[in-house]
């Protein structure tokens, strides 16, 4: 496995793979790897010959009051995991490699970032699409895997690939959870013991909503409000909880047969922000 930290050194490696007729898979990460990331490596490896992983904590997707400085960083351990999982190349660029001091261009998102995480994380998804766009241009992968865990990110990347004509094929990895249902996240490391014990409440709330929808209950507003109350009673502070149309990512109050929905929530436990979702096809 090669660890490469410049674009100039990475490109010839990718070209060499392609010259040998090999397909390239790509999994971008911000490091602090857990089973969720590893599941994406394994998914990508089912669809490619050579796996490229990037480990880069992208500053443009963090707001001024977010956790950029304290985001967990554990490069040595991450590299060992990448090697064990069969990555061919790990790309570990610095901020200087990824961004010049003065940037003149940006990506603008219409509507798809108005709700869910986009509503509370100003410019977050613009930063995500910017870095993924750059990474796609740098790595030029045949396939790239992203997690359902960040479903709004996934839908936006699907749109970007479509509208900007990237030739990459996207793979969506299912959410990997701890035994008690909590979706794995690098940010779970911030939780103290009490918060960690409370945290699976979000998964359970989404599960109740899914079950009620499957059982044919149609009053979305009422059932969401009920789950919000339950979560607040357990000590969660709610950023959002709701049912969203898969394509438009906008909240719905009525459900129709044949449509796909995302039941999603973001909550705070203390200062830690947790997100989770379930996709439902009616
Ligand atoms: P991050 O390092 O948080 O930027 O995440 C890198 C990739 O891993 C993204 O595509 C995430 O959606 C995905 N991911 C994060 N947590 C999980 C999880 N619990 N299960 C599956 N994929 C995940």
mmCIF file of C-alpha atoms and ligand atoms in Angstrom, residues 27-37 39-40 56 61 71 145-151 153-154 157 173-177 182-187, ligand 1:
data_model
loop_
_atom_site.group_PDB
_atom_site.id
_atom_site.type_symbol
_atom_site.label_atom_id
_atom_site.label_comp_id
_atom_site.label_asym_id
_atom_site.label_seq_id
_atom_site.Cartn_x
_atom_site.Cartn_y
_atom_site.Cartn_z
ATOM 1 C CA UNK A 27 -13.729 5.900 -0.704
ATOM 2 C CA UNK A 28 -13.259 9.435 0.639
ATOM 3 C CA UNK A 29 -13.098 9.702 4.447
ATOM 4 C CA UNK A 30 -12.139 12.149 7.150
ATOM 5 C CA UNK A 31 -10.288 9.420 9.028
ATOM 6 C CA UNK A 32 -10.859 8.144 12.587
ATOM 7 C CA UNK A 33 -11.932 5.029 10.734
ATOM 8 C CA UNK A 34 -14.540 2.646 12.132
ATOM 9 C CA UNK A 35 -16.475 -0.369 10.825
ATOM 10 C CA UNK A 36 -18.739 1.970 8.807
ATOM 11 C CA UNK A 37 -15.768 3.140 6.747
ATOM 12 C CA UNK A 39 -17.709 -1.632 5.129
ATOM 13 C CA UNK A 40 -17.410 0.954 2.332
ATOM 14 C CA UNK A 56 -8.642 14.365 4.709
ATOM 15 C CA UNK A 61 -17.334 21.647 5.217
ATOM 16 C CA UNK A 71 -12.179 16.309 15.085
ATOM 17 C CA UNK A 145 -18.640 4.366 -2.231
ATOM 18 C CA UNK A 146 -20.453 6.626 0.237
ATOM 19 C CA UNK A 147 -22.545 5.742 3.261
ATOM 20 C CA UNK A 148 -26.297 6.001 3.672
ATOM 21 C CA UNK A 149 -25.435 7.331 7.133
ATOM 22 C CA UNK A 150 -25.010 10.752 5.497
ATOM 23 C CA UNK A 151 -28.054 10.445 3.282
ATOM 24 C CA UNK A 153 -24.710 14.064 1.300
ATOM 25 C CA UNK A 154 -25.362 10.929 -0.756
ATOM 26 C CA UNK A 157 -23.447 13.666 -4.657
ATOM 27 C CA UNK A 173 -23.255 1.465 1.663
ATOM 28 C CA UNK A 174 -25.777 0.590 4.343
ATOM 29 C CA UNK A 175 -25.487 2.098 7.820
ATOM 30 C CA UNK A 176 -23.248 0.111 10.140
ATOM 31 C CA UNK A 177 -24.466 0.191 13.727
ATOM 32 C CA UNK A 182 -26.384 3.488 17.407
ATOM 33 C CA UNK A 183 -25.031 4.358 13.957
ATOM 34 C CA UNK A 184 -21.241 4.271 14.063
ATOM 35 C CA UNK A 185 -19.656 7.700 13.745
ATOM 36 C CA UNK A 186 -16.241 9.171 14.401
ATOM 37 C CA UNK A 187 -18.081 11.744 16.547
HETATM 38 P P1 LIG B 1 -16.590 10.600 7.149
HETATM 39 O O1 LIG B 1 -15.249 10.082 7.494
HETATM 40 O O2 LIG B 1 -17.461 10.877 8.338
HETATM 41 O O3 LIG B 1 -16.564 11.735 6.162
HETATM 42 O O4 LIG B 1 -17.323 9.420 6.404
HETATM 43 C C1 LIG B 1 -16.776 8.836 5.245
HETATM 44 C C2 LIG B 1 -17.790 7.946 4.614
HETATM 45 O O5 LIG B 1 -18.170 6.927 5.542
HETATM 46 C C3 LIG B 1 -19.085 8.677 4.228
HETATM 47 O O6 LIG B 1 -19.515 8.210 2.976
HETATM 48 C C4 LIG B 1 -20.036 8.270 5.330
HETATM 49 O O7 LIG B 1 -21.389 8.291 4.916
HETATM 50 C C5 LIG B 1 -19.568 6.880 5.615
HETATM 51 N N1 LIG B 1 -20.010 6.433 6.951
HETATM 52 C C6 LIG B 1 -19.873 7.100 8.113
HETATM 53 N N2 LIG B 1 -20.436 6.416 9.130
HETATM 54 C C7 LIG B 1 -20.957 5.298 8.589
HETATM 55 C C8 LIG B 1 -21.672 4.168 9.108
HETATM 56 N N3 LIG B 1 -21.978 4.059 10.403
HETATM 57 N N4 LIG B 1 -22.033 3.201 8.245
HETATM 58 C C9 LIG B 1 -21.715 3.285 6.926
HETATM 59 N N5 LIG B 1 -21.040 4.295 6.372
HETATM 60 C C10 LIG B 1 -20.668 5.292 7.186
#
